[in-house]
Backbone as numpy.savetxt, mean C-alpha at the origin, in Angstrom:
# Nx Ny Nz CAx CAy CAz Cx Cy Cz
2.19 8.97 -45.39 3.05 8.56 -46.62 2.08 7.07 -46.71
2.20 7.07 -48.19 1.54 5.57 -49.03 2.55 4.72 -49.11
2.79 3.54 -48.83 3.54 2.56 -49.38 2.77 2.17 -50.85
3.87 1.49 -51.84 3.06 0.72 -52.86 2.25 -0.15 -52.66
2.41 -0.91 -51.81 1.20 -2.01 -51.40 -0.11 -1.46 -50.96
-0.04 -0.08 -50.88 -1.48 0.59 -50.09 -1.85 0.80 -48.79
-0.71 0.40 -48.30 -0.67 0.50 -46.44 -0.31 1.86 -46.24
-1.17 2.46 -45.17 -0.74 3.68 -44.84 0.26 3.98 -43.42
0.87 4.96 -43.26 1.67 4.35 -42.31 1.24 6.01 -41.61
0.85 6.13 -40.19 0.28 7.17 -39.57 1.76 7.82 -39.11
2.32 9.12 -39.12 2.90 9.95 -38.45 2.94 10.31 -37.08
3.63 10.16 -36.10 3.58 10.39 -34.70 2.66 11.63 -34.38
3.18 12.49 -35.45 2.47 13.95 -35.25 0.97 14.02 -35.87
0.11 13.12 -36.27 -1.08 13.14 -37.06 -1.63 13.59 -35.63
-3.17 13.90 -36.16 -4.24 14.45 -35.44 -4.56 12.82 -34.51
-4.54 11.51 -35.35 -5.11 10.54 -34.31 -4.31 10.21 -33.49
-2.86 10.06 -33.66 -1.95 9.66 -32.76 -2.26 10.73 -31.81
-1.76 11.93 -31.81 -1.72 13.06 -31.10 -3.20 12.88 -29.96
-4.41 12.47 -30.58 -5.37 12.58 -29.89 -5.46 11.29 -28.78
-4.85 10.35 -29.32 -4.56 8.77 -28.15 -3.62 9.15 -27.53
-2.53 10.04 -27.57 -1.59 10.45 -26.54 -2.12 10.99 -25.69
-3.11 12.20 -26.23 -3.60 13.00 -24.99 -4.62 12.22 -24.16
-5.27 11.45 -24.81 -6.29 10.74 -23.66 -5.13 9.91 -22.62
-4.23 9.09 -23.23 -3.34 8.51 -22.29 -2.89 9.34 -21.17
-2.19 10.36 -21.47 -1.99 11.29 -20.59 -2.85 11.79 -19.53
-3.99 11.89 -20.36 -4.98 12.50 -19.36 -5.57 11.30 -18.37
-5.34 10.03 -18.44 -5.64 9.20 -17.83 -4.82 8.77 -16.76
-3.39 9.01 -16.83 -2.67 8.84 -16.17 -2.86 10.01 -15.14
-2.71 11.53 -15.69 -3.33 12.32 -14.69 -4.36 12.24 -13.73
-5.30 11.36 -14.30 -6.70 11.20 -13.50 -6.15 10.11 -12.35
-5.40 9.22 -12.69 -5.22 8.30 -12.09 -4.31 9.02 -10.42
-3.46 10.02 -11.05 -2.65 10.32 -10.24 -3.54 11.24 -9.27
-4.45 12.01 -9.49 -5.48 12.87 -8.54 -5.74 11.94 -7.92
-6.68 10.76 -8.15 -7.00 9.97 -7.47 -6.30 9.27 -6.34
-4.86 9.14 -6.97 -4.13 8.61 -5.91 -3.75 9.39 -4.91
-3.54 10.51 -5.25 -3.23 11.81 -3.84 -4.51 11.72 -3.25
-5.77 11.33 -3.70 -7.14 11.87 -2.77 -6.96 10.96 -1.95
-6.43 9.76 -2.29 -6.99 8.35 -1.23 -5.74 8.90 -0.24
-4.67 8.84 -0.59 -3.76 8.95 0.27 -3.73 10.36 1.55
-4.26 11.37 0.93 -4.41 12.57 1.58 -5.67 12.91 2.48
-6.49 11.36 2.25 -8.17 11.70 2.87 -7.77 11.56 4.41
-8.74 11.97 5.13 -8.59 12.32 6.54 -8.42 11.28 7.21
-8.82 9.76 6.80 -8.17 8.26 7.51 -6.82 7.57 6.27
-6.33 8.44 5.37 -5.55 8.14 4.60 -4.08 7.38 5.50
-3.09 7.01 4.47 -2.04 6.39 5.19 -1.17 8.06 5.74
-1.36 9.07 5.40 -0.79 10.12 5.83 -1.24 10.51 7.00
-2.29 9.88 8.02 -2.99 10.34 8.95 -2.52 9.77 9.98
-1.41 8.77 9.85 -1.10 7.84 10.78 -0.29 8.50 11.99
-0.23 8.14 13.13 0.40 9.13 14.10 1.05 7.69 14.61
0.95 6.34 14.82 1.69 5.55 15.76 1.33 4.19 15.48
1.98 3.01 15.52 2.30 1.51 15.54 2.64 1.13 16.47
1.82 0.60 17.30 2.23 0.26 19.22 1.80 -1.13 19.36
2.72 -1.71 19.29 2.76 -3.20 19.58 2.16 -3.49 20.99
0.88 -4.60 20.94 0.52 -4.94 22.39 1.17 -5.78 23.12
1.59 -5.85 23.91 2.07 -7.36 24.56 1.02 -7.91 25.28
1.50 -9.36 25.70 0.65 -10.24 26.07 0.26 -9.79 27.62
-1.24 -9.86 27.93 -1.49 -9.34 29.57 -2.25 -8.16 29.19
-2.09 -7.20 30.34 -2.84 -5.77 30.50 -1.89 -4.67 30.10
-2.34 -4.00 29.08 -1.54 -2.83 28.45 -2.37 -1.49 28.79
-1.90 -0.74 29.82 -2.41 0.98 30.28 -1.93 1.31 28.85
-3.23 2.43 28.47 -3.01 3.10 26.99 -3.41 4.36 27.35
-2.77 5.36 26.64 -3.04 7.00 27.06 -2.03 7.87 26.91
-1.87 9.06 26.83 -0.88 9.80 26.44 -0.06 10.26 27.61
-0.23 9.88 28.58 0.50 10.28 29.98 1.57 9.23 30.04
2.75 9.53 30.53 4.27 8.72 30.44 4.12 7.68 31.36
3.05 7.61 31.98 2.93 6.08 33.40 2.06 5.14 32.41
1.96 5.01 31.04 1.06 4.08 30.35 2.09 3.30 29.68
1.89 2.01 29.54 2.29 0.69 28.87 2.39 1.49 27.13
1.47 1.66 26.56 1.39 2.24 25.24 1.11 3.67 25.22
2.16 4.55 25.18 2.14 5.99 25.21 1.58 6.43 23.77
0.47 7.19 23.50 0.05 7.67 22.45 0.04 9.07 22.20
0.27 9.35 21.03 0.47 10.92 20.37 -0.50 11.54 20.47
-1.89 11.22 21.11 -3.23 11.82 20.89 -4.16 11.34 21.68
-5.11 11.97 22.11 -6.17 11.44 23.21 -5.67 11.52 24.87
-6.66 11.08 25.51 -6.66 11.51 26.92 -5.61 11.00 27.61
-5.05 11.45 28.69 -3.99 10.53 29.73 -4.22 9.33 29.97
-5.32 9.20 30.14 -5.27 7.37 30.48 -6.88 7.25 29.76
-6.50 6.27 28.61 -7.71 6.20 27.53 -8.33 4.64 28.08
-7.53 3.92 28.64 -7.92 2.74 29.49 -7.08 1.54 29.46
-7.55 0.09 29.58 -6.77 -1.10 29.37 -6.65 -1.77 28.13
-5.83 -2.37 27.38 -6.20 -3.21 26.52 -5.42 -4.87 27.15
-6.20 -5.49 27.02 -5.42 -6.96 27.17 -5.53 -8.15 26.00
-4.39 -8.30 25.89 -4.14 -9.40 24.84 -3.82 -10.78 25.91
-4.86 -11.93 25.32 -4.54 -12.93 26.38 -4.09 -14.27 25.39
-3.55 -15.51 25.69 -2.95 -16.25 25.22 -3.41 -16.81 23.94
-4.95 -16.66 23.90 -5.52 -17.15 22.56 -5.66 -15.75 21.67
-5.02 -14.95 21.48 -4.93 -13.60 20.53 -5.75 -12.89 20.92
-7.27 -13.12 21.63 -8.14 -11.97 21.68 -7.40 -10.71 22.56
-8.21 -9.70 21.71 -7.80 -8.54 22.61 -9.17 -7.67 22.98
-9.16 -7.45 24.12 -10.07 -6.45 24.85 -9.65 -5.29 25.25
-10.75 -4.52 25.53 -10.54 -2.98 25.71 -11.57 -2.95 27.13
-10.81 -2.14 28.14 -11.67 -1.94 29.10 -11.30 0.15 28.97
-12.08 1.14 28.95 -12.13 2.05 28.48 -12.11 2.81 30.18
-11.13 3.89 30.53 -11.38 4.50 31.44 -12.99 5.55 31.54
-13.29 5.73 32.42 -14.97 6.16 32.52 -14.80 7.63 32.26
-13.67 8.29 31.97 -13.52 9.76 31.93 -12.65 9.77 30.64
-12.78 8.84 29.69 -11.75 8.70 28.75 -12.66 9.36 27.22
-13.81 9.26 27.20 -14.58 10.08 26.40 -14.76 9.22 25.29
-13.64 7.99 25.25 -13.99 7.53 24.19 -15.18 6.43 23.60
-15.41 6.20 22.48 -16.31 5.52 21.65 -15.55 4.17 21.17
-16.35 3.03 21.10 -15.99 1.68 20.14 -17.40 1.27 19.16
-16.64 1.72 18.13 -17.33 1.57 16.67 -18.82 2.56 17.16
-18.32 3.49 17.54 -19.44 4.66 17.79 -19.99 5.03 19.23
-20.06 3.37 19.69 -20.85 3.62 21.08 -20.31 3.93 22.24
-20.40 4.44 23.28 -19.82 4.76 24.36 -20.31 3.90 25.18
-19.39 2.43 25.03 -19.39 1.49 26.37 -18.30 1.16 27.17
-18.15 0.48 27.72 -17.29 0.33 28.95 -16.36 -0.69 28.30
-16.56 -1.73 27.76 -15.47 -2.56 27.41 -15.89 -3.32 26.23
-15.26 -3.46 25.47 -15.42 -4.58 24.37 -14.50 -5.57 23.82
-14.55 -6.27 23.30 -13.26 -7.09 22.30 -13.09 -6.17 21.11
-11.92 -6.18 20.86 -11.23 -5.36 19.32 -11.08 -6.42 18.60
-12.00 -6.82 17.28 -11.64 -7.68 16.05 -10.69 -6.67 15.24
-9.78 -7.90 14.80 -8.44 -6.97 14.41 -8.50 -7.25 12.80
-7.61 -6.74 11.96 -8.03 -6.59 10.52 -7.70 -8.02 9.49
-7.21 -9.23 10.85 -6.99 -10.17 9.82 -8.35 -10.98 9.68
-8.66 -11.05 11.33 -9.93 -11.90 11.54 -11.15 -11.15 11.58
-11.43 -9.95 10.39 -12.73 -9.70 10.48 -13.68 -10.69 9.43
-14.77 -10.11 9.29 -15.34 -11.38 8.27 -16.15 -10.60 7.41
-16.42 -10.89 5.98 -16.93 -10.49 5.22 -16.46 -9.10 4.66
-16.96 -7.87 4.41 -17.07 -6.53 4.53 -16.88 -5.98 5.76
-16.77 -6.50 6.77 -16.85 -5.76 7.79 -15.28 -4.88 8.27
-15.65 -3.98 9.13 -14.02 -3.32 9.50 -13.60 -3.69 10.66
-12.34 -3.85 11.15 -11.89 -3.82 12.22 -12.37 -2.70 13.48
-12.76 -3.73 14.84 -13.25 -2.70 15.54 -12.73 -1.46 15.92
-12.98 -0.26 16.02 -12.27 1.18 15.69 -12.89 1.66 17.04
-11.73 2.14 17.86 -11.55 2.95 19.09 -11.45 4.67 19.06
-12.42 5.44 18.97 -12.16 6.90 18.80 -12.16 7.56 19.83
-11.27 8.66 20.24 -11.00 9.37 20.95 -10.68 10.91 20.24
-11.41 12.09 20.63 -11.14 12.85 20.03 -11.16 13.14 18.18
-10.19 13.44 17.97 -10.05 13.23 16.57 -9.39 11.87 16.25
-8.28 11.48 16.86 -7.83 10.21 16.56 -8.61 8.87 16.90
-8.24 7.75 16.45 -8.62 6.32 16.57 -7.60 5.61 16.19
-7.94 4.11 16.29 -6.93 3.40 16.47 -7.82 1.98 16.47
-7.45 0.95 15.73 -7.67 -0.28 15.56 -6.13 -1.21 15.56
-7.06 -2.45 15.90 -6.17 -3.47 15.98 -5.34 -4.45 14.74
-4.48 -4.11 14.42 -3.72 -5.22 13.07 -2.88 -6.13 13.84
-3.07 -7.51 12.91 -2.01 -8.78 12.99 -1.14 -8.99 12.16
-0.05 -8.89 12.54 1.15 -9.23 11.46 1.86 -10.37 12.07
1.25 -11.88 11.31 1.90 -13.14 11.63 1.99 -13.17 13.07
0.75 -12.88 13.66 0.36 -13.31 14.92 0.56 -12.03 16.13
1.67 -11.13 15.53 1.65 -10.20 16.31 0.63 -9.23 16.56
0.20 -8.26 17.26 -0.88 -7.64 17.34 -0.25 -6.18 17.65
-0.97 -5.17 16.87 -0.56 -3.56 17.50 -1.70 -3.14 17.09
-1.49 -1.56 17.60 -2.45 -0.45 17.44 -2.05 0.54 15.99
-3.05 0.53 15.13 -2.46 1.28 14.16 -3.66 2.41 14.43
-2.60 3.55 14.58 -3.18 4.83 15.64 -3.15 6.04 14.00
-4.40 6.56 14.21 -4.55 7.47 13.27 -5.54 9.00 13.44
-4.94 9.73 13.09 -5.46 11.62 13.36 -5.27 12.13 12.35
-6.16 12.79 11.75 -6.14 13.74 10.71 -5.50 15.16 10.50
-5.49 15.50 12.16 -4.41 16.43 12.35 -2.90 15.94 12.36
-2.61 14.61 12.00 -1.07 14.38 11.83 -0.20 15.20 10.98
0.59 15.49 11.42 1.74 16.27 10.66 2.23 15.92 9.40
1.97 14.91 9.38 2.56 13.99 8.19 1.51 14.52 6.92
0.31 14.25 7.59 -0.78 15.01 6.49 -1.03 16.20 6.79
-0.82 17.23 7.36 -1.07 18.62 7.25 0.30 19.05 6.77
1.17 18.70 6.32 2.44 19.08 5.74 3.05 18.51 4.69
2.30 17.55 4.09 2.63 16.84 2.84 2.99 17.65 2.02
4.02 17.20 1.17 4.35 18.19 0.29 4.33 17.89 -1.31
3.40 16.65 -1.31 3.17 16.24 -2.78 3.99 15.41 -3.67
3.42 14.57 -4.59 4.45 13.29 -5.02 5.03 13.95 -6.27
6.08 13.43 -6.52 7.24 13.90 -7.94 6.75 12.47 -8.40
7.15 12.94 -9.95 6.94 12.13 -10.57 8.29 11.84 -12.02
8.12 10.49 -12.45 8.71 11.02 -13.73 7.53 11.21 -14.89
8.60 11.68 -16.27 7.23 12.22 -16.98 6.65 10.78 -17.45
5.19 11.41 -17.69 4.43 10.32 -18.33 5.07 9.73 -19.73
5.71 8.66 -19.54 5.94 7.81 -21.17 4.92 6.57 -21.53
4.46 6.49 -22.56 3.64 5.55 -23.12 4.35 4.45 -23.18
5.55 4.39 -23.48 6.61 3.36 -23.66 7.02 2.37 -22.54
6.19 2.95 -21.35 6.56 1.95 -20.23 4.73 1.52 -19.99
3.90 1.74 -20.53 2.69 0.96 -20.76 2.92 -0.44 -21.46
3.33 -1.24 -20.80 3.85 -2.75 -21.49 2.77 -3.67 -21.47
2.72 -4.35 -22.77 1.76 -5.55 -22.64 2.91 -6.97 -22.62
2.47 -7.38 -21.31 3.39 -8.28 -21.12 2.77 -9.79 -21.42
3.79 -10.82 -21.41 3.29 -12.38 -21.84 2.78 -12.75 -20.26
1.94 -13.53 -20.04 1.47 -14.26 -18.69 1.69 -15.66 -18.77
2.42 -16.14 -17.97 2.58 -17.31 -17.96 2.01 -18.18 -16.88
0.96 -18.57 -16.83 0.25 -19.22 -15.40 0.83 -20.21 -14.86
1.03 -20.38 -13.21 1.54 -21.41 -12.59 0.30 -22.29 -12.25
0.61 -23.86 -12.48 -0.62 -24.61 -12.06 0.03 -25.89 -11.52
0.27 -25.83 -10.01 -0.54 -24.95 -8.80 0.45 -23.90 -8.92
-0.35 -22.58 -8.23 0.63 -21.63 -7.95 2.05 -21.99 -7.23
2.90 -20.99 -7.24 4.10 -21.07 -6.53 3.71 -20.45 -5.60
4.55 -20.85 -4.29 5.04 -20.17 -3.15 6.19 -18.85 -3.63
5.43 -17.64 -2.78 7.08 -16.74 -2.75 7.04 -16.15 -1.24
8.11 -16.02 -0.76 8.29 -15.30 0.71 8.59 -13.93 0.47
7.87 -13.36 1.25 7.53 -11.95 1.24 8.52 -11.49 2.41
9.22 -10.51 2.76 9.43 -9.86 3.94 9.01 -8.42 3.85
9.00 -8.14 5.69 8.31 -6.74 5.69 9.56 -5.68 5.99
9.09 -4.59 6.54 9.80 -3.36 7.17 9.79 -3.70 9.01
9.02 -4.41 9.18 8.94 -4.95 10.34 9.66 -6.43 10.71
10.28 -6.71 9.91 10.71 -7.87 10.15 10.14 -9.11 9.99
8.87 -9.34 9.67 8.26 -10.20 9.42 8.52 -11.03 8.08
7.95 -12.21 7.93 7.86 -12.97 6.55 6.65 -13.71 6.33
6.08 -13.29 5.19 4.65 -14.04 4.71 5.09 -15.12 3.54
4.40 -15.80 3.52 4.21 -16.83 2.30 3.08 -16.76 1.30
3.22 -16.18 0.12 1.88 -15.76 -0.59 2.17 -16.59 -1.44
0.92 -16.69 -2.27 0.52 -17.57 -3.52 0.73 -16.99 -4.62
1.64 -17.21 -5.75 2.03 -16.70 -7.02 1.03 -17.31 -8.10
0.24 -16.79 -9.00 -0.54 -17.22 -9.65 0.11 -17.31 -11.26
1.07 -16.78 -11.43 2.10 -17.10 -12.54 3.10 -16.11 -12.49
3.63 -15.60 -13.69 4.60 -14.42 -13.73 4.40 -13.78 -15.15
4.70 -12.60 -14.87 4.41 -11.67 -16.14 5.54 -11.46 -16.86
5.80 -11.79 -18.20 7.27 -11.71 -19.02 7.46 -10.38 -20.07
8.23 -9.33 -19.79 8.21 -8.65 -21.13 9.68 -8.19 -21.41
10.10 -7.32 -22.54 11.37 -7.55 -22.75 11.29 -5.82 -23.01
12.43 -5.54 -22.18 12.74 -3.98 -22.88 14.15 -3.31 -23.05
14.61 -2.96 -24.30 15.81 -2.51 -24.87 16.58 -4.17 -25.43
15.64 -4.84 -25.78 16.33 -6.41 -26.10 16.78 -7.17 -25.00
16.01 -6.93 -23.78 16.34 -7.92 -22.95 15.40 -8.06 -22.31
15.13 -9.47 -21.30 13.79 -9.97 -20.82 14.02 -9.83 -19.58
12.57 -9.60 -18.90 12.42 -9.75 -17.72 11.07 -10.12 -17.11
11.07 -10.83 -15.93 10.44 -11.26 -15.29 9.49 -10.70 -13.73
8.34 -10.61 -13.63 7.39 -10.24 -12.59 6.58 -11.09 -11.94
6.72 -11.26 -10.73 6.02 -12.50 -9.91 4.64 -11.45 -9.05
3.52 -11.69 -9.36 2.59 -10.85 -8.37 2.02 -12.11 -7.48
1.25 -11.37 -6.55 0.11 -12.22 -5.84 -1.03 -11.82 -5.72
-2.33 -12.01 -5.40 -3.11 -11.41 -5.17 -4.06 -10.99 -3.71
-4.14 -10.08 -3.15 -4.36 -9.55 -1.79 -5.48 -10.35 -1.36
-6.40 -10.51 -2.37 -7.84 -11.25 -1.78 -8.19 -12.22 -3.01
-9.21 -13.43 -2.90 -9.36 -14.21 -3.99 -10.24 -13.32 -4.99
-9.48 -13.64 -6.54 -9.97 -13.06 -7.49 -9.58 -11.65 -7.72
-8.68 -11.22 -6.63 -8.34 -9.50 -6.76 -7.55 -9.48 -8.12
-6.77 -8.05 -8.14 -5.76 -7.70 -8.96 -4.95 -8.24 -8.68
-3.60 -8.42 -10.18 -2.59 -8.78 -9.70 -1.59 -7.80 -9.03
-1.15 -7.88 -7.79 -0.22 -6.88 -7.06 1.39 -7.43 -7.31
2.09 -6.64 -7.86 3.40 -6.64 -7.80 4.18 -5.51 -6.95
5.23 -6.34 -6.20 5.65 -5.38 -5.27 7.22 -5.43 -5.62
8.04 -4.44 -6.31 9.25 -4.51 -7.17 10.41 -3.51 -6.82
11.28 -3.69 -7.39 12.28 -2.83 -7.18 13.30 -2.76 -8.67
14.08 -1.47 -8.91 14.76 -1.92 -10.20 15.96 -0.86 -9.78
16.52 -0.46 -10.87 17.95 0.51 -10.69 17.88 1.57 -10.12
16.52 2.17 -10.12 16.39 3.46 -9.77 16.01 3.50 -8.13
15.92 2.18 -7.65 15.36 2.24 -6.11 16.71 2.64 -5.24
16.43 3.43 -4.29 17.31 3.94 -3.19 17.99 5.05 -4.00
17.86 5.44 -5.23 18.20 6.76 -5.59 17.04 7.66 -6.48
16.59 7.49 -7.57 15.28 8.16 -7.70 14.29 8.13 -6.71
14.31 6.64 -6.87 12.84 5.81 -6.06 13.13 5.53 -4.73
12.00 5.05 -4.14 12.13 4.93 -2.74 12.86 3.07 -2.73
13.75 3.16 -1.81 14.72 1.97 -1.70 14.15 0.40 -1.80
12.93 0.45 -0.63 12.40 -0.83 -0.53 11.91 -1.24 -1.28
10.80 -0.80 -2.25 9.92 -1.22 -3.09 9.17 0.06 -3.53
8.42 -0.45 -4.99 7.26 0.48 -5.45 6.27 -0.77 -5.52
5.08 -0.01 -5.71 3.64 -0.82 -6.01 3.61 -0.84 -6.99
2.74 -1.92 -7.84 1.88 -2.08 -9.10 0.98 -3.01 -9.23
-0.40 -2.38 -9.67 -1.44 -3.30 -9.84 -1.63 -3.52 -11.09
-2.09 -4.61 -11.42 -2.46 -4.68 -12.79 -3.78 -5.58 -12.78
-4.57 -5.47 -13.98 -5.96 -6.46 -14.34 -5.74 -7.69 -14.48
-6.68 -8.44 -14.35 -6.41 -9.89 -14.48 -5.77 -10.17 -16.16
-5.03 -11.34 -16.30 -4.58 -11.51 -17.52 -5.85 -11.90 -18.34
-5.86 -11.58 -19.64 -6.73 -11.73 -20.80 -6.04 -12.40 -21.80
-6.18 -13.38 -22.41 -5.83 -13.89 -23.54 -4.33 -14.07 -23.24
-3.84 -14.29 -22.45 -2.23 -14.47 -21.94 -1.75 -13.31 -22.37
-2.07 -12.06 -21.94 -1.48 -11.10 -21.80 -2.07 -10.44 -20.45
-1.21 -9.41 -20.06 -1.08 -8.46 -18.84 -0.51 -7.34 -19.57
-1.46 -6.57 -18.74 -1.01 -5.08 -19.02 -0.16 -4.59 -17.95
1.38 -4.11 -18.31 1.94 -3.31 -16.96 2.28 -2.15 -17.05
1.55 -1.34 -16.33 1.49 0.15 -16.53 2.55 0.79 -15.56
3.95 0.87 -15.74 4.90 1.55 -14.71 4.47 3.00 -14.72
3.56 3.42 -15.40 3.59 5.15 -15.10 2.41 4.96 -13.82
2.06 4.24 -13.71 1.27 3.68 -12.38 2.08 3.07 -11.44
3.05 2.82 -11.15 4.01 2.32 -9.91 4.17 3.46 -9.05
3.77 2.98 -8.02 3.39 3.94 -6.59 4.21 3.52 -5.81
4.63 4.66 -4.44 5.22 4.64 -3.33 4.85 3.62 -2.47
5.24 2.97 -1.43 4.43 2.35 -0.38 3.88 2.95 0.55
3.17 3.13 1.59 2.84 3.88 3.00 4.17 4.37 3.46
5.25 3.33 3.89 6.63 3.24 4.46 7.32 4.58 3.81
7.10 5.12 2.56 7.86 6.15 2.06 7.45 7.04 2.85
6.16 7.36 3.26 5.70 8.45 3.74 5.62 8.69 5.52
5.48 7.39 6.01 5.40 7.31 7.45 5.99 6.23 8.08
6.75 6.11 9.25 7.43 5.17 9.74 6.37 4.12 10.34
5.28 4.37 10.59 3.83 3.65 11.19 3.44 2.32 10.28
3.95 2.28 9.12 3.27 1.23 8.20 4.19 0.13 8.38
3.61 -1.40 7.73 4.15 -2.37 7.76 4.10 -3.10 6.24
4.78 -2.10 5.37 4.99 -2.77 4.02 5.83 -3.92 3.83
5.41 -4.57 2.75 6.37 -5.56 2.12 7.46 -5.20 1.53
8.59 -5.71 1.53 9.91 -5.37 0.69 9.68 -6.26 -0.65
10.61 -6.08 -1.78 10.61 -6.23 -2.66 11.55 -7.49 -2.49
10.67 -8.82 -3.16 11.41 -9.95 -3.31 12.78 -10.21 -3.96
13.92 -10.87 -3.97 14.81 -10.82 -4.50 14.36 -11.04 -6.31
13.12 -11.95 -6.33 12.59 -12.30 -7.90 12.08 -11.25 -8.12
11.86 -10.01 -7.73 10.96 -8.70 -8.56 12.30 -7.61 -8.32
13.26 -7.78 -7.88 14.28 -7.16 -8.04 15.27 -6.79 -9.73
14.82 -5.72 -10.54 14.67 -5.83 -11.86 16.21 -5.13 -11.98
16.76 -5.79 -13.38 18.26 -5.39 -13.22 18.19 -4.11 -14.57
17.42 -3.30 -14.11 16.73 -2.36 -15.22 16.40 -1.07 -14.49
16.51 0.14 -14.95 15.69 1.40 -15.04 14.54 1.60 -15.33
13.46 1.52 -14.48 12.34 1.87 -14.53 11.92 3.45 -14.42
11.88 4.31 -15.30 12.15 5.64 -15.41 10.34 6.05 -15.71
9.53 5.70 -14.91 8.34 5.91 -14.91 7.69 5.68 -13.46
6.75 6.63 -13.28 5.76 6.40 -11.54 6.25 7.33 -10.95
6.32 7.05 -10.00 6.52 7.92 -8.72 7.73 7.85 -8.31
8.39 8.99 -7.88 9.76 9.21 -7.40 9.99 9.09 -5.93
11.00 9.17 -5.56 11.29 9.00 -3.67 10.40 10.56 -3.35
9.81 10.08 -2.09 8.92 11.33 -1.27 10.26 12.63 -0.92
10.16 13.72 -1.22 10.93 14.59 -0.71 10.99 14.55 0.77
9.63 14.32 1.09 9.40 14.48 2.90 9.70 13.32 3.15
10.34 12.05 2.83 10.49 10.87 3.45 11.01 11.45 4.80
10.73 9.94 5.47 11.17 10.09 6.87 12.77 9.10 7.00
């Protein structure tokens, strides 16, 4: 259709629009495939078989019932883990355990947790058979994150259900920076509360209403990370929250693609420590895009 002003209007069914729509559809399908690949990787979230809290002092570890920490996989007596008053964690392996620390057959070692690693280093990994664990730190509490590629959650994964891909949920929001950044309290499924720095807010409109979302950055200079809930939460989608990443703002705008809203690890396994959507990010809006509730949820 050509208006008298000479401006051409492109119909929704024109080849140009169809090609754009097809390209967007393919980009979301590719993102979904990569997401499932990460989730189902041998050391992905579906491989978790334990979240075992370490008590101060000596903790006997293994699959036998007489241990302080009883594992779901591995030798009957793996060794002893000691947590001292300063928060340092040591392990002394049983001589018959067959376990290694960072791939080396040592008798004892210090276990560096996921918070206190430096640079691009990984936390110290203890491997025994197909399974392994490393120490995590959550608000000063230490736990073993135990993984096994033979985990039932991985072997019997049911796949992910989605809302239909809808380009209207690819939203260019206004970015309002905070100077200085605001503090935001983030609760978690394990009862901890963390205070994060919020660099600004994303503001967008939907069906004539205005909404705001507060992100934080998991690492300096990293992408914006949104932990959000909406009116589908607890019904079509996971109740605690969904996650969404967004590229850093440009020219006062930030792209929120809710077709990439996804379930936290806690929707698949009871052994994760996910953040909960803060009240500020619980929207009075049905976001009918992204991942739905996991059919095999615990």
